[in-house]
mmCIF file of C-alpha atoms in Angstrom:
data_model
loop_
_atom_site.group_PDB
_atom_site.id
_atom_site.type_symbol
_atom_site.label_atom_id
_atom_site.label_comp_id
_atom_site.label_asym_id
_atom_site.label_seq_id
_atom_site.Cartn_x
_atom_site.Cartn_y
_atom_site.Cartn_z
ATOM 1 C CA ASN A 24 335.781 6.054 55.751
ATOM 2 C CA ALA A 25 338.952 4.493 57.169
ATOM 3 C CA GLY A 26 338.802 1.242 55.146
ATOM 4 C CA VAL A 27 340.629 -1.543 57.008
ATOM 5 C CA THR A 28 342.375 -0.733 60.414
ATOM 6 C CA GLN A 29 344.792 -3.024 62.031
ATOM 7 C CA THR A 30 346.098 -2.592 65.613
ATOM 8 C CA PRO A 31 348.674 -2.841 66.838
ATOM 9 C CA LYS A 32 351.225 -1.873 64.155
ATOM 10 C CA PHE A 33 354.274 -3.328 65.939
ATOM 11 C CA ARG A 34 354.639 -5.829 68.689
ATOM 12 C CA VAL A 35 357.557 -7.805 70.303
ATOM 13 C CA LEU A 36 356.582 -10.802 72.305
ATOM 14 C CA LYS A 37 358.533 -13.258 74.236
ATOM 15 C CA THR A 38 358.242 -16.926 73.417
ATOM 16 C CA GLY A 39 355.159 -18.402 74.998
ATOM 17 C CA GLN A 40 353.274 -15.086 75.388
ATOM 18 C CA SER A 41 349.973 -14.606 73.927
ATOM 19 C CA MET A 42 348.364 -11.710 71.988
ATOM 20 C CA THR A 43 345.472 -10.658 69.878
ATOM 21 C CA LEU A 44 345.675 -8.624 66.616
ATOM 22 C CA LEU A 45 342.524 -6.587 65.827
ATOM 23 C CA CYS A 46 341.273 -5.905 62.258
ATOM 24 C CA ALA A 47 338.322 -3.552 61.841
ATOM 25 C CA GLN A 48 336.607 -2.533 58.547
ATOM 26 C CA ASP A 49 333.945 0.027 57.788
ATOM 27 C CA MET A 50 332.986 -0.967 54.290
ATOM 28 C CA ASN A 51 330.247 -3.339 55.159
ATOM 29 C CA HIS A 52 332.336 -6.215 53.670
ATOM 30 C CA GLU A 53 331.281 -9.791 53.991
ATOM 31 C CA TYR A 54 334.530 -11.451 53.839
ATOM 32 C CA MET A 55 337.581 -10.939 55.977
ATOM 33 C CA TYR A 56 341.096 -12.575 56.046
ATOM 34 C CA TRP A 57 344.238 -12.785 57.875
ATOM 35 C CA TYR A 58 347.570 -13.377 55.828
ATOM 36 C CA ARG A 59 351.043 -13.527 56.986
ATOM 37 C CA GLN A 60 353.995 -12.262 54.655
ATOM 38 C CA ASP A 61 357.458 -13.678 54.931
ATOM 39 C CA PRO A 62 360.575 -12.905 52.608
ATOM 40 C CA GLY A 63 360.338 -15.082 49.477
ATOM 41 C CA MET A 64 357.011 -16.825 50.619
ATOM 42 C CA GLY A 65 354.465 -14.327 49.355
ATOM 43 C CA LEU A 66 351.260 -13.948 51.211
ATOM 44 C CA ARG A 67 349.868 -17.030 52.942
ATOM 45 C CA LEU A 68 346.356 -17.311 54.181
ATOM 46 C CA ILE A 69 346.103 -18.179 57.903
ATOM 47 C CA HIS A 70 342.175 -18.032 58.509
ATOM 48 C CA TYR A 71 339.295 -16.385 56.904
ATOM 49 C CA SER A 72 335.659 -15.596 57.473
ATOM 50 C CA VAL A 73 332.708 -15.368 54.986
ATOM 51 C CA GLY A 74 330.315 -13.771 57.334
ATOM 52 C CA GLU A 75 329.750 -12.837 61.043
ATOM 53 C CA GLY A 76 330.066 -15.877 63.284
ATOM 54 C CA THR A 77 331.951 -17.751 60.663
ATOM 55 C CA THR A 78 335.512 -18.826 60.328
ATOM 56 C CA ALA A 79 337.534 -21.216 58.232
ATOM 57 C CA LYS A 80 341.168 -22.483 57.998
ATOM 58 C CA GLY A 81 343.459 -21.245 55.294
ATOM 59 C CA GLU A 82 346.821 -22.540 54.164
ATOM 60 C CA VAL A 83 348.858 -21.981 57.505
ATOM 61 C CA PRO A 84 346.344 -22.037 60.457
ATOM 62 C CA ASP A 85 348.452 -24.033 63.069
ATOM 63 C CA GLY A 86 349.140 -21.825 66.204
ATOM 64 C CA TYR A 87 346.545 -19.325 65.498
ATOM 65 C CA ASN A 88 342.964 -18.888 66.370
ATOM 66 C CA VAL A 89 340.261 -16.384 65.065
ATOM 67 C CA SER A 90 336.940 -15.052 65.886
ATOM 68 C CA ARG A 91 334.464 -12.891 64.192
ATOM 69 C CA LEU A 92 331.787 -11.954 66.676
ATOM 70 C CA LYS A 93 330.835 -8.740 64.736
ATOM 71 C CA LYS A 94 330.799 -8.290 61.025
ATOM 72 C CA GLN A 95 333.236 -5.304 61.034
ATOM 73 C CA ASN A 96 335.868 -7.035 63.313
ATOM 74 C CA PHE A 97 338.141 -10.102 62.714
ATOM 75 C CA LEU A 98 340.532 -11.092 65.561
ATOM 76 C CA LEU A 99 343.599 -13.109 65.208
ATOM 77 C CA GLY A 100 344.934 -14.707 68.249
ATOM 78 C CA LEU A 101 348.305 -16.290 69.155
ATOM 79 C CA GLU A 102 347.937 -18.448 72.320
ATOM 80 C CA SER A 103 351.637 -19.364 72.792
ATOM 81 C CA ALA A 104 353.941 -17.388 70.541
ATOM 82 C CA ALA A 105 356.906 -19.046 68.976
ATOM 83 C CA PRO A 106 359.820 -17.477 67.031
ATOM 84 C CA SER A 107 358.399 -19.027 63.769
ATOM 85 C CA GLN A 108 355.479 -16.749 64.102
ATOM 86 C CA THR A 109 357.658 -13.689 63.621
ATOM 87 C CA SER A 110 356.215 -12.154 60.460
ATOM 88 C CA VAL A 111 354.161 -9.248 59.048
ATOM 89 C CA TYR A 112 350.464 -9.823 59.488
ATOM 90 C CA PHE A 113 347.910 -8.486 56.973
ATOM 91 C CA CYS A 114 344.288 -8.333 57.450
ATOM 92 C CA ALA A 115 342.048 -7.802 54.354
ATOM 93 C CA SER A 116 338.435 -7.551 53.590
ATOM 94 C CA SER A 117 336.302 -8.001 50.378
ATOM 95 C CA TYR A 118 332.978 -8.295 48.855
ATOM 96 C CA SER A 119 329.999 -6.087 49.554
ATOM 97 C CA PRO A 120 326.818 -7.462 48.273
ATOM 98 C CA THR A 121 325.934 -4.303 46.704
ATOM 99 C CA GLY A 122 329.348 -3.923 45.088
ATOM 100 C CA ILE A 123 330.823 -5.418 41.992
ATOM 101 C CA SER A 124 334.576 -5.780 43.010
ATOM 102 C CA TYR A 125 336.042 -8.927 44.551
ATOM 103 C CA GLY A 126 339.384 -7.391 45.177
ATOM 104 C CA TYR A 127 340.816 -7.116 48.738
ATOM 105 C CA THR A 128 341.377 -4.064 50.781
ATOM 106 C CA PHE A 129 344.290 -4.601 52.947
ATOM 107 C CA GLY A 130 345.159 -3.103 56.257
ATOM 108 C CA SER A 131 348.569 -1.518 56.936
ATOM 109 C CA GLY A 132 349.974 -4.531 58.597
ATOM 110 C CA THR A 133 351.281 -5.608 61.969
ATOM 111 C CA ARG A 134 355.026 -6.283 62.249
ATOM 112 C CA LEU A 135 355.287 -9.054 65.001
ATOM 113 C CA THR A 136 358.649 -10.200 66.415
ATOM 114 C CA VAL A 137 358.686 -13.152 68.694
ATOM 115 C CA VAL A 138 362.070 -13.518 70.664
ATOM 116 C CA GLY B 227 343.498 -26.298 46.008
ATOM 117 C CA GLU B 228 344.567 -23.703 43.791
ATOM 118 C CA ASN B 229 348.297 -23.078 43.113
ATOM 119 C CA VAL B 230 349.755 -19.937 41.511
ATOM 120 C CA GLU B 231 353.246 -19.719 40.182
ATOM 121 C CA GLN B 232 354.858 -16.318 39.429
ATOM 122 C CA HIS B 233 357.986 -15.489 37.353
ATOM 123 C CA PRO B 234 360.395 -13.904 37.608
ATOM 124 C CA SER B 235 361.087 -13.375 41.274
ATOM 125 C CA THR B 236 363.116 -10.385 40.490
ATOM 126 C CA LEU B 237 363.175 -8.007 37.435
ATOM 127 C CA SER B 238 365.367 -5.024 36.748
ATOM 128 C CA VAL B 239 364.574 -2.749 33.777
ATOM 129 C CA GLN B 240 365.821 0.703 32.624
ATOM 130 C CA GLU B 241 363.399 3.615 32.918
ATOM 131 C CA GLY B 242 361.254 3.808 29.950
ATOM 132 C CA ASP B 243 361.515 0.087 28.986
ATOM 133 C CA SER B 244 358.660 -2.351 29.349
ATOM 134 C CA ALA B 245 358.125 -4.988 32.138
ATOM 135 C CA VAL B 246 356.356 -8.291 31.868
ATOM 136 C CA ILE B 247 355.459 -10.449 34.909
ATOM 137 C CA LYS B 248 353.809 -13.982 34.240
ATOM 138 C CA CYS B 249 351.760 -16.237 36.360
ATOM 139 C CA THR B 250 350.269 -19.585 36.004
ATOM 140 C CA TYR B 251 347.408 -21.100 37.959
ATOM 141 C CA SER B 252 346.224 -24.797 38.351
ATOM 142 C CA ASP B 253 342.507 -24.595 38.909
ATOM 143 C CA SER B 254 340.622 -24.434 35.686
ATOM 144 C CA ALA B 255 337.572 -23.161 37.564
ATOM 145 C CA SER B 256 339.403 -19.869 38.576
ATOM 146 C CA ASN B 257 337.797 -16.869 36.988
ATOM 147 C CA TYR B 258 339.152 -13.866 38.744
ATOM 148 C CA PHE B 259 342.733 -12.669 38.481
ATOM 149 C CA PRO B 260 343.916 -9.418 40.362
ATOM 150 C CA TRP B 261 347.208 -7.874 40.438
ATOM 151 C CA TYR B 262 348.636 -6.056 43.628
ATOM 152 C CA LYS B 263 351.407 -3.633 43.980
ATOM 153 C CA GLN B 264 353.229 -3.475 47.314
ATOM 154 C CA GLU B 265 355.843 -0.613 47.972
ATOM 155 C CA LEU B 266 358.433 -0.981 50.584
ATOM 156 C CA GLY B 267 356.836 -1.046 54.078
ATOM 157 C CA LYS B 268 353.342 -0.465 52.714
ATOM 158 C CA ARG B 269 350.266 -2.477 52.315
ATOM 159 C CA PRO B 270 349.394 -4.454 49.035
ATOM 160 C CA GLN B 271 347.133 -2.306 46.764
ATOM 161 C CA LEU B 272 345.001 -3.586 43.842
ATOM 162 C CA ILE B 273 346.158 -2.106 40.542
ATOM 163 C CA ILE B 274 344.301 -3.979 37.977
ATOM 164 C CA ASP B 275 342.115 -7.169 37.767
ATOM 165 C CA ILE B 276 340.610 -9.245 35.133
ATOM 166 C CA ARG B 277 337.855 -11.889 34.841
ATOM 167 C CA SER B 278 337.851 -14.871 32.752
ATOM 168 C CA ASN B 279 335.130 -13.551 30.227
ATOM 169 C CA VAL B 280 337.776 -11.177 28.577
ATOM 170 C CA GLY B 281 341.254 -11.723 27.347
ATOM 171 C CA GLU B 282 342.783 -8.370 28.035
ATOM 172 C CA LYS B 283 342.333 -5.333 30.150
ATOM 173 C CA LYS B 284 344.145 -1.935 29.973
ATOM 174 C CA ASP B 285 344.393 1.051 32.313
ATOM 175 C CA GLN B 286 346.889 3.632 31.134
ATOM 176 C CA ARG B 287 350.496 2.160 31.163
ATOM 177 C CA ILE B 288 349.376 -1.240 32.691
ATOM 178 C CA ALA B 289 347.678 -3.999 30.959
ATOM 179 C CA VAL B 290 346.842 -7.712 31.868
ATOM 180 C CA THR B 291 346.331 -10.499 29.451
ATOM 181 C CA LEU B 292 344.659 -13.826 30.266
ATOM 182 C CA ASN B 293 345.025 -17.218 28.374
ATOM 183 C CA LYS B 294 342.406 -19.428 29.880
ATOM 184 C CA THR B 295 343.407 -22.412 27.726
ATOM 185 C CA ALA B 296 347.072 -22.386 28.943
ATOM 186 C CA LYS B 297 346.008 -21.251 32.447
ATOM 187 C CA HIS B 298 348.375 -18.310 32.444
ATOM 188 C CA PHE B 299 348.018 -14.385 32.798
ATOM 189 C CA SER B 300 350.411 -11.617 32.611
ATOM 190 C CA LEU B 301 351.045 -8.212 33.777
ATOM 191 C CA HIS B 302 352.531 -5.638 31.279
ATOM 192 C CA ILE B 303 353.948 -2.268 32.291
ATOM 193 C CA THR B 304 354.940 0.009 29.524
ATOM 194 C CA GLU B 305 357.202 3.149 29.767
ATOM 195 C CA THR B 306 358.291 2.202 33.258
ATOM 196 C CA GLN B 307 359.139 4.897 35.770
ATOM 197 C CA PRO B 308 361.031 4.799 39.048
ATOM 198 C CA GLU B 309 357.875 5.062 41.024
ATOM 199 C CA ASP B 310 356.939 1.550 39.474
ATOM 200 C CA SER B 311 359.584 0.043 41.537
ATOM 201 C CA ALA B 312 357.719 -2.288 43.956
ATOM 202 C CA VAL B 313 356.831 -5.979 44.672
ATOM 203 C CA TYR B 314 354.011 -7.147 42.358
ATOM 204 C CA PHE B 315 351.716 -10.084 43.273
ATOM 205 C CA CYS B 316 349.417 -11.918 41.120
ATOM 206 C CA ALA B 317 346.421 -13.906 42.486
ATOM 207 C CA ALA B 318 343.713 -16.164 41.447
ATOM 208 C CA SER B 319 340.294 -16.986 42.726
ATOM 209 C CA ILE B 320 336.822 -18.422 41.925
ATOM 210 C CA TRP B 321 333.918 -15.945 42.398
ATOM 211 C CA GLY B 322 330.350 -15.902 41.131
ATOM 212 C CA ASN B 323 326.987 -17.527 41.111
ATOM 213 C CA GLY B 324 328.423 -20.797 39.873
ATOM 214 C CA GLY B 325 330.420 -21.255 42.987
ATOM 215 C CA SER B 326 333.071 -19.467 44.946
ATOM 216 C CA ASN B 327 336.062 -20.419 47.083
ATOM 217 C CA TYR B 328 335.912 -16.960 48.727
ATOM 218 C CA LYS B 329 339.704 -16.376 48.924
ATOM 219 C CA LEU B 330 342.669 -15.333 46.802
ATOM 220 C CA THR B 331 345.510 -17.480 46.273
ATOM 221 C CA PHE B 332 348.749 -15.384 45.723
ATOM 222 C CA GLY B 333 351.870 -15.908 43.798
ATOM 223 C CA LYS B 334 355.137 -15.360 45.646
ATOM 224 C CA GLY B 335 355.795 -11.909 44.106
ATOM 225 C CA THR B 336 358.026 -10.231 41.731
ATOM 226 C CA LEU B 337 360.438 -7.471 42.961
ATOM 227 C CA LEU B 338 360.611 -4.923 40.057
ATOM 228 C CA THR B 339 363.272 -2.357 40.126
ATOM 229 C CA VAL B 340 363.325 0.479 37.577
ATOM 230 C CA ASN B 341 366.540 2.141 37.184
ATOM 231 C CA PRO B 342 366.751 5.841 36.267
#
């Protein structure tokens, strides 16, 4: 049972390049999320999904796209990276219909630098 | 949408002292309030949570209190130890059969430093 796995852990991009961050969970969770963490800003929600095939915008969605084709995977895409997207990105999942906890399980994070 | 304010942003205590972190929320419908601890370079991890049907919950040296009327909740850490040094985040959400917003809104975090 690995929990929530994020790949890659580190990445450096040039401005204008694209990339996809992968989040995978093996807990049969219904909900999945992408947050970014910046100094002094806490955790801000980018996009989230409440089930396979669904996505919704969070607080800071501009410049990002997401897809959830399979229940266990949630992909975050940057189509044209900008220096303002330099951040640490955390994926999280929550809520199993058979469980009682609504708390998040976080992945280990992806440190992205855009130069 | 929900807005969560967290204070203080930094807190320094001596080992053995108590630490208190406070959060306020704006949406009176919020009913689930977790706290996360994030050590340097690590992922946030859930340390305790409380639902709106109780006013206090304890787990060893940590406790959380909730005042629904005032819309604020607090984390209390007693007998602090150097390993308690971390960033702590509060969060709020709406969960349950009466409706759900499916997501947590986080405070900006409190950097707790416990000095030996």
